[in-house]
Amino acid sequence: MSRSEQAERLGEDERVAGASVVIIGGGVTGLSTAFWLADAGVDVLVLERGVAGWEASGRNGGGCTHPQSPLFNEEQRLWPMMDQILGYPTEFQPKRIRMALSPQQFELYSRSVRNSQQQGFEVDALDAKEVRDLVPLAGDTVYAGHLYHFGGHANPHRTVQAYAWALADRGGRLRQHVAVTGFTTAGDRVTGVQTDKGIFSCDHVLIAAGPQTGRLAGLLDVAIPLRTARAEMIVTEPLPLMPIGGTDGAGLYGRQTLRGNLAYGGGPHEWVETEEMPTANRPSTPLAGNIAQRVAQLFPKAAHAKVIRSWAGIIENTPDGRPVLDQPEPWANLTVATMSGVGFGLSPATGRALMQLIMHGQCDFADLSTLRLERFAELEPDWDALQGWLPREVAAV
Amino acid sequence: MTFDPRSVAGKTLDIASRTEVLVVGAGPAGLAAAKQAIDGGATVMLVDENPVAFETMGESVPQLWGGLMGGQIRNRNAMTERMLEARPELADLFETGVDIRLGTACWGLFVNHANLNWMPGSIAGLADADGGSQLIGFDQAIVATGRRDMGLAFHGWDQPGVGGISAAATLATLYAALEGKAAVVLGTTPETLLSVIDLVKAGVTIKAIVEQGDHPFADATLVARIEALGIPILTGETVRGAGFDTNGIHGIRLRDTEIACDSILLGLGAVPVIDLLQAAGVRTIFDGSRGGFVPVLGDSGSTTLANVRAAGDCAGIWGTKSADERVSRREGRIAADAALGALGKDVGSDQEPTMATIPDAALDIGYYRKQWVRTVLETLRDDVPVCQCEDVWAREILEVHPPRYLNAAAWVEPKSLTQLLGEGPPNPDQVKRLTRAGMGHCQGRRCREQVQAMLALQENLELGAVSLAVYRSPVRPLSLQDLSPAHEDPAMAEQWDSWFGMPRQWTPYWEIEKRYTVASLARETDHVTE
Ligand SMILES: Cc1cc2nc3c(=O)[nH]c(=O)nc-3n(C[C@H](O)[C@H](O)[C@H](O)COP(=O)(O)OP(=O)(O)OC[C@H]3O[C@@H](n4cnc5c(N)ncnc54)[C@H](O)[C@@H]3O)c2cc1C
């Protein structure tokens, strides 16, 4: 059955109230964009298959330091104001300490630092003793470190909900448990979003469906090269608060929460198939042990702390690991956004940029040209195999 | 074939040893399963976390011990002796070659399935009493992790002396180390009344059994046995609080009366211990006639993971099963036979009596538990933690408050649950993430079922319509150092310095090429890390 036939069969009465802008995906990207649109007075509706933030947006490290991105300046400008802007706590905590346990690590982390310094952000190099003075849980294992006077981290769960509540406060809508299945179109316009709860009509559509962005855009013949991977994190019982919660390193990313838990991830990822309708609890694997080992190396004084949970999250990646924010041809009213593992921290800025793209067709505070799909115009068709990004099942065939 | 060096491809895990059949839990179901499996010619490992360390008990893991345990628990050798006396079959199984590990908790089962497919076979994580943890390879697992009790908050429930009745029965019968001598019991399920009988045999005085309903939940025969013991069942009553001082519990306040006692035992429902199964990815459903959330079961105790089976209380709890352990034993043997079949071994013949392994009467534990929570909810003040670990009150859960340490009350409007949910059913994980109820060191063992019931009550839903906050491995709290592998694959460390390691991910945007191709990676850039 073709899309238009399907729409016909559903009939007019199945067309449910749409919105001027319909956003697919209630992760941080979709919700932040919806917030900024509602804040600008636009009638906006977010459709989320499960509950808000159930996927990567609620399972990440909470890091807000992305100096490689054209949205970096805006990321840094907005985070310290987000609690106030949204009216709900995100648990944002400024600053970051990155610890290196070896000269090699120090050299590696120094390169990233140069990147920020070039953009006028301040970083201090710290020797081992200075690190220990600032990081009470550190010990003899530390070689050196960096203190970032910018960046920081927030609580993903709280941030997701802060966007959602702030969206509602401004008259926007979030509908959870609505799964998008397709689109209705007319000429170069997407006229409606088909779901298991009926069709939502729209003047503009944003696909911000994380790993599903590729598949959904594919239904509109827009090709977004994506492969997904699973990554894991662990969390300990609460410990006394360190002065700077955003302390990581040794190959780990993560933070000490304001409650005191150490929440860290890192290590090898697994390339997996992109499920159409994921339902599982996403079990984690014994990699928790390897992560635990590194957290204990990073914070020898916390080696006794009990690990009380671990989890896994799914991350979609473009071939170069950089986001796609674009308005692909030939559509007149379609925007796509997929974040490739850096979407949480950037979300305040991404949302604001997407709001401008949707409303004005351009962003006035950042040059988004490097995030367009056209960079993949000459991409090898078997890029995923060439990069070794195929899931084991597929690779084995 | 190219492999991403930063992925799991080619990385190995430190597997200490292997077994064909792993049995978790040495209660009646696990013991019977281990015997059947070894008789059928399989290599068998049987692990049980008892005797549980005193400190672990103090964290309400894995039972609601509630400070009911005596100091003799600290003597682990004595407790192991006790356990071997209480379960003589353990010695027999040891003789026949079962690799028995007592005082060893299984904190995770890891089985390859859709979208989790890199592990070298199925793996169990074990932690022993000395804190070491190791990974064990297995072909077939039989999970027989038993039951624990549902928590119920009231003023004073966080005091030592308030614990679960199954926990108390375990302390009395397996450890001979129960502190309380005069108890008041809340709830009249069959499991509760059976535990009362065990406790009386062990010399505990049961001062009264409190029931919020108009009549006991268990059937008349069982109630008659309790009455014959001279124990009053006070129906239409509920708990208003515990009387306590620095010496512990000295009484319980009901609606109109107070009863002196040194312990209060929660018996509003024995909960199947599904933590290990669910964390492994086994699908679970609510079944009011099986004691709550249970694994979705096929033939022979099979779960939605092909080589993982469930037997005994963790597969479902109901009156006639609780009254006769031969039902659980039979479940264990059936699961072991299926495991043997899957291993291509001869399946032994089932000589022992055939016991029905389906629930008898359709008692709806869902409604019953909700009613109990209803009778206390209205009296829960802003000083009674429902989540003891994170100190979260009932109102804070129902109004989805940010935790108090954020000091957000002054500037954040309270929300209703409905504002959070929209049209969907309440999701305890969402509530947990926002309020922190269930996020603490007891891993939600004390409040999980209560929060579920509170959400169902608030939204006027059947209990089963609300899920339980999910379990995650490690399903026992385990220190960073104990969770660390003894020998890590060097390949793991070699590639472990930062996020995914994609050459262009962290290149500053002003230096990035116009076109990305895999071939372009041949040009080395000073690629940075996150
Ligand atoms: C373990 C881990 C650690 C990370 N650490 C960090 C970090 O420290 N800093 C950082 O910035 N980033 C980090 N990330 C990445 C970050 O989490 C993601 O980039 C970000 O959350 C992406 O948000 P999103 O809204 O684009 O996508 P998602 O969070 O994936 O949201 C997409 C939503 O769309 C919904 N959806 C999908 N299909 C449909 C459909 N058909 N109909 C309706 N809804 C649909 C999904 O249910 C989902 O809720 C990490 C990720 C993981 C997994």
PDB file of N, CA, C and O in Angstrom, chain B residues 405-447:
ATOM      1  N   TYR B 405      18.369  17.988  48.027  1.00  0.00           N
ATOM      2  CA  TYR B 405      19.698  18.602  48.037  1.00  0.00           C
ATOM      3  C   TYR B 405      19.861  19.634  46.926  1.00  0.00           C
ATOM      4  O   TYR B 405      20.816  20.405  46.929  1.00  0.00           O
ATOM      5  N   LEU B 406      18.949  19.674  45.982  1.00  0.00           N
ATOM      6  CA  LEU B 406      19.032  20.705  44.933  1.00  0.00           C
ATOM      7  C   LEU B 406      18.420  22.022  45.383  1.00  0.00           C
ATOM      8  O   LEU B 406      18.519  23.034  44.679  1.00  0.00           O
ATOM      9  N   ASN B 407      17.752  21.995  46.525  1.00  0.00           N
ATOM     10  CA  ASN B 407      17.128  23.228  47.045  1.00  0.00           C
ATOM     11  C   ASN B 407      16.289  23.932  45.993  1.00  0.00           C
ATOM     12  O   ASN B 407      16.348  25.142  45.840  1.00  0.00           O
ATOM     13  N   ALA B 408      15.558  23.164  45.227  1.00  0.00           N
ATOM     14  CA  ALA B 408      14.808  23.763  44.131  1.00  0.00           C
ATOM     15  C   ALA B 408      13.375  24.090  44.526  1.00  0.00           C
ATOM     16  O   ALA B 408      12.655  24.733  43.774  1.00  0.00           O
ATOM     17  N   ALA B 409      12.983  23.681  45.732  1.00  0.00           N
ATOM     18  CA  ALA B 409      11.584  23.870  46.133  1.00  0.00           C
ATOM     19  C   ALA B 409      11.163  25.328  46.039  1.00  0.00           C
ATOM     20  O   ALA B 409      10.025  25.644  45.699  1.00  0.00           O
ATOM     21  N   ALA B 410      12.120  26.221  46.311  1.00  0.00           N
ATOM     22  CA  ALA B 410      11.780  27.645  46.344  1.00  0.00           C
ATOM     23  C   ALA B 410      11.406  28.180  44.975  1.00  0.00           C
ATOM     24  O   ALA B 410      10.615  29.109  44.860  1.00  0.00           O
ATOM     25  N   TRP B 411      11.970  27.598  43.937  1.00  0.00           N
ATOM     26  CA  TRP B 411      11.716  28.191  42.623  1.00  0.00           C
ATOM     27  C   TRP B 411      11.083  27.259  41.600  1.00  0.00           C
ATOM     28  O   TRP B 411      10.766  27.653  40.499  1.00  0.00           O
ATOM     29  N   VAL B 412      10.853  26.011  41.973  1.00  0.00           N
ATOM     30  CA  VAL B 412      10.229  25.090  41.024  1.00  0.00           C
ATOM     31  C   VAL B 412       8.823  24.744  41.500  1.00  0.00           C
ATOM     32  O   VAL B 412       8.624  24.359  42.644  1.00  0.00           O
ATOM     33  N   GLU B 413       7.855  24.926  40.616  1.00  0.00           N
ATOM     34  CA  GLU B 413       6.480  24.572  40.921  1.00  0.00           C
ATOM     35  C   GLU B 413       6.358  23.064  41.098  1.00  0.00           C
ATOM     36  O   GLU B 413       6.894  22.322  40.275  1.00  0.00           O
ATOM     37  N   PRO B 414       5.623  22.588  42.124  1.00  0.00           N
ATOM     38  CA  PRO B 414       5.376  21.148  42.183  1.00  0.00           C
ATOM     39  C   PRO B 414       4.559  20.712  40.958  1.00  0.00           C
ATOM     40  O   PRO B 414       3.742  21.472  40.453  1.00  0.00           O
ATOM     41  N   LYS B 415       4.821  19.513  40.485  1.00  0.00           N
ATOM     42  CA  LYS B 415       4.117  19.006  39.309  1.00  0.00           C
ATOM     43  C   LYS B 415       3.205  17.870  39.748  1.00  0.00           C
ATOM     44  O   LYS B 415       3.468  17.219  40.754  1.00  0.00           O
ATOM     45  N   SER B 416       2.193  17.604  38.975  1.00  0.00           N
ATOM     46  CA  SER B 416       1.421  16.408  39.259  1.00  0.00           C
ATOM     47  C   SER B 416       1.993  15.304  38.397  1.00  0.00           C
ATOM     48  O   SER B 416       2.644  15.546  37.393  1.00  0.00           O
ATOM     49  N   LEU B 417       1.723  14.093  38.826  1.00  0.00           N
ATOM     50  CA  LEU B 417       2.171  12.940  38.063  1.00  0.00           C
ATOM     51  C   LEU B 417       1.615  13.025  36.639  1.00  0.00           C
ATOM     52  O   LEU B 417       2.301  12.726  35.663  1.00  0.00           O
ATOM     53  N   THR B 418       0.379  13.458  36.532  1.00  0.00           N
ATOM     54  CA  THR B 418      -0.273  13.526  35.215  1.00  0.00           C
ATOM     55  C   THR B 418       0.479  14.451  34.280  1.00  0.00           C
ATOM     56  O   THR B 418       0.599  14.187  33.095  1.00  0.00           O
ATOM     57  N   GLN B 419       1.015  15.542  34.830  1.00  0.00           N
ATOM     58  CA  GLN B 419       1.777  16.459  33.979  1.00  0.00           C
ATOM     59  C   GLN B 419       3.012  15.787  33.410  1.00  0.00           C
ATOM     60  O   GLN B 419       3.473  16.123  32.338  1.00  0.00           O
ATOM     61  N   LEU B 420       3.522  14.832  34.152  1.00  0.00           N
ATOM     62  CA  LEU B 420       4.717  14.135  33.695  1.00  0.00           C
ATOM     63  C   LEU B 420       4.373  13.101  32.636  1.00  0.00           C
ATOM     64  O   LEU B 420       5.098  12.893  31.677  1.00  0.00           O
ATOM     65  N   LEU B 421       3.224  12.466  32.848  1.00  0.00           N
ATOM     66  CA  LEU B 421       2.942  11.269  32.074  1.00  0.00           C
ATOM     67  C   LEU B 421       2.288  11.542  30.745  1.00  0.00           C
ATOM     68  O   LEU B 421       2.460  10.788  29.796  1.00  0.00           O
ATOM     69  N   GLY B 422       1.478  12.612  30.678  1.00  0.00           N
ATOM     70  CA  GLY B 422       0.648  12.729  29.501  1.00  0.00           C
ATOM     71  C   GLY B 422      -0.331  11.575  29.509  1.00  0.00           C
ATOM     72  O   GLY B 422      -0.860  11.217  30.553  1.00  0.00           O
ATOM     73  N   GLU B 423      -0.497  10.935  28.359  1.00  0.00           N
ATOM     74  CA  GLU B 423      -1.515   9.879  28.283  1.00  0.00           C
ATOM     75  C   GLU B 423      -1.017   8.519  28.720  1.00  0.00           C
ATOM     76  O   GLU B 423      -1.773   7.593  28.875  1.00  0.00           O
ATOM     77  N   GLY B 424       0.278   8.358  28.857  1.00  0.00           N
ATOM     78  CA  GLY B 424       0.823   7.017  29.093  1.00  0.00           C
ATOM     79  C   GLY B 424       0.635   6.550  30.516  1.00  0.00           C
ATOM     80  O   GLY B 424       0.271   7.329  31.392  1.00  0.00           O
ATOM     81  N   PRO B 425       0.876   5.269  30.774  1.00  0.00           N
ATOM     82  CA  PRO B 425       0.853   4.767  32.145  1.00  0.00           C
ATOM     83  C   PRO B 425       2.067   5.314  32.885  1.00  0.00           C
ATOM     84  O   PRO B 425       3.074   5.633  32.253  1.00  0.00           O
ATOM     85  N   PRO B 426       1.964   5.414  34.217  1.00  0.00           N
ATOM     86  CA  PRO B 426       3.120   5.921  34.957  1.00  0.00           C
ATOM     87  C   PRO B 426       4.319   5.000  34.734  1.00  0.00           C
ATOM     88  O   PRO B 426       4.150   3.786  34.666  1.00  0.00           O
ATOM     89  N   ASN B 427       5.460   5.592  34.608  1.00  0.00           N
ATOM     90  CA  ASN B 427       6.675   4.806  34.390  1.00  0.00           C
ATOM     91  C   ASN B 427       7.586   4.988  35.602  1.00  0.00           C
ATOM     92  O   ASN B 427       8.155   6.054  35.801  1.00  0.00           O
ATOM     93  N   PRO B 428       7.697   3.964  36.440  1.00  0.00           N
ATOM     94  CA  PRO B 428       8.480   4.109  37.670  1.00  0.00           C
ATOM     95  C   PRO B 428       9.928   4.500  37.403  1.00  0.00           C
ATOM     96  O   PRO B 428      10.554   5.140  38.240  1.00  0.00           O
ATOM     97  N   ASP B 429      10.476   4.105  36.250  1.00  0.00           N
ATOM     98  CA  ASP B 429      11.858   4.495  35.976  1.00  0.00           C
ATOM     99  C   ASP B 429      11.970   5.996  35.770  1.00  0.00           C
ATOM    100  O   ASP B 429      12.939   6.625  36.185  1.00  0.00           O
ATOM    101  N   GLN B 430      10.965   6.560  35.111  1.00  0.00           N
ATOM    102  CA  GLN B 430      10.960   8.002  34.900  1.00  0.00           C
ATOM    103  C   GLN B 430      10.846   8.720  36.255  1.00  0.00           C
ATOM    104  O   GLN B 430      11.576   9.673  36.524  1.00  0.00           O
ATOM    105  N   VAL B 431       9.955   8.207  37.107  1.00  0.00           N
ATOM    106  CA  VAL B 431       9.780   8.798  38.432  1.00  0.00           C
ATOM    107  C   VAL B 431      11.064   8.627  39.250  1.00  0.00           C
ATOM    108  O   VAL B 431      11.507   9.534  39.951  1.00  0.00           O
ATOM    109  N   LYS B 432      11.689   7.476  39.109  1.00  0.00           N
ATOM    110  CA  LYS B 432      12.937   7.205  39.820  1.00  0.00           C
ATOM    111  C   LYS B 432      14.034   8.186  39.396  1.00  0.00           C
ATOM    112  O   LYS B 432      14.733   8.760  40.225  1.00  0.00           O
ATOM    113  N   ARG B 433      14.150   8.399  38.089  1.00  0.00           N
ATOM    114  CA  ARG B 433      15.183   9.292  37.581  1.00  0.00           C
ATOM    115  C   ARG B 433      15.002  10.712  38.115  1.00  0.00           C
ATOM    116  O   ARG B 433      15.980  11.415  38.347  1.00  0.00           O
ATOM    117  N   LEU B 434      13.762  11.122  38.299  1.00  0.00           N
ATOM    118  CA  LEU B 434      13.526  12.519  38.684  1.00  0.00           C
ATOM    119  C   LEU B 434      13.500  12.721  40.185  1.00  0.00           C
ATOM    120  O   LEU B 434      13.880  13.779  40.680  1.00  0.00           O
ATOM    121  N   THR B 435      13.038  11.717  40.933  1.00  0.00           N
ATOM    122  CA  THR B 435      12.928  11.905  42.383  1.00  0.00           C
ATOM    123  C   THR B 435      14.045  11.191  43.132  1.00  0.00           C
ATOM    124  O   THR B 435      14.257  11.443  44.298  1.00  0.00           O
ATOM    125  N   ARG B 436      14.716  10.263  42.479  1.00  0.00           N
ATOM    126  CA  ARG B 436      15.754   9.394  43.017  1.00  0.00           C
ATOM    127  C   ARG B 436      15.208   8.265  43.894  1.00  0.00           C
ATOM    128  O   ARG B 436      15.989   7.504  44.467  1.00  0.00           O
ATOM    129  N   ALA B 437      13.872   8.135  44.002  1.00  0.00           N
ATOM    130  CA  ALA B 437      13.331   7.013  44.783  1.00  0.00           C
ATOM    131  C   ALA B 437      13.726   5.710  44.100  1.00  0.00           C
ATOM    132  O   ALA B 437      13.405   5.497  42.940  1.00  0.00           O
ATOM    133  N   GLY B 438      14.443   4.854  44.813  1.00  0.00           N
ATOM    134  CA  GLY B 438      14.868   3.570  44.243  1.00  0.00           C
ATOM    135  C   GLY B 438      16.262   3.594  43.652  1.00  0.00           C
ATOM    136  O   GLY B 438      16.710   2.620  43.077  1.00  0.00           O
ATOM    137  N   MET B 439      16.961   4.723  43.811  1.00  0.00           N
ATOM    138  CA  MET B 439      18.273   4.848  43.180  1.00  0.00           C
ATOM    139  C   MET B 439      19.431   4.588  44.130  1.00  0.00           C
ATOM    140  O   MET B 439      20.581   4.809  43.774  1.00  0.00           O
ATOM    141  N   GLY B 440      19.137   4.121  45.322  1.00  0.00           N
ATOM    142  CA  GLY B 440      20.197   4.042  46.330  1.00  0.00           C
ATOM    143  C   GLY B 440      20.881   2.701  46.417  1.00  0.00           C
ATOM    144  O   GLY B 440      20.745   1.847  45.542  1.00  0.00           O
ATOM    145  N   HIS B 441      21.622   2.513  47.519  1.00  0.00           N
ATOM    146  CA  HIS B 441      22.490   1.340  47.628  1.00  0.00           C
ATOM    147  C   HIS B 441      21.741   0.034  47.819  1.00  0.00           C
ATOM    148  O   HIS B 441      22.286  -1.025  47.575  1.00  0.00           O
ATOM    149  N   CYS B 442      20.471   0.068  48.264  1.00  0.00           N
ATOM    150  CA  CYS B 442      19.734  -1.208  48.372  1.00  0.00           C
ATOM    151  C   CYS B 442      19.156  -1.566  47.013  1.00  0.00           C
ATOM    152  O   CYS B 442      18.495  -2.583  46.869  1.00  0.00           O
ATOM    153  N   GLN B 443      19.444  -0.756  46.018  1.00  0.00           N
ATOM    154  CA  GLN B 443      19.056  -1.005  44.629  1.00  0.00           C
ATOM    155  C   GLN B 443      17.543  -1.153  44.485  1.00  0.00           C
ATOM    156  O   GLN B 443      17.042  -1.931  43.684  1.00  0.00           O
ATOM    157  N   GLY B 444      16.826  -0.385  45.310  1.00  0.00           N
ATOM    158  CA  GLY B 444      15.372  -0.363  45.199  1.00  0.00           C
ATOM    159  C   GLY B 444      14.672  -1.566  45.797  1.00  0.00           C
ATOM    160  O   GLY B 444      13.487  -1.767  45.552  1.00  0.00           O
ATOM    161  N   ARG B 445      15.369  -2.354  46.600  1.00  0.00           N
ATOM    162  CA  ARG B 445      14.720  -3.551  47.145  1.00  0.00           C
ATOM    163  C   ARG B 445      13.645  -3.202  48.162  1.00  0.00           C
ATOM    164  O   ARG B 445      12.698  -3.937  48.353  1.00  0.00           O
ATOM    165  N   ARG B 446      13.800  -2.071  48.855  1.00  0.00           N
ATOM    166  CA  ARG B 446      12.835  -1.730  49.890  1.00  0.00           C
ATOM    167  C   ARG B 446      11.640  -0.961  49.335  1.00  0.00           C
ATOM    168  O   ARG B 446      10.557  -1.026  49.888  1.00  0.00           O
ATOM    169  N   CYS B 447      11.827  -0.207  48.258  1.00  0.00           N
ATOM    170  CA  CYS B 447      10.725   0.662  47.842  1.00  0.00           C
ATOM    171  C   CYS B 447      10.155   0.356  46.464  1.00  0.00           C
ATOM    172  O   CYS B 447       9.151   0.936  46.078  1.00  0.00           O
TER     173      CYS B 447
END
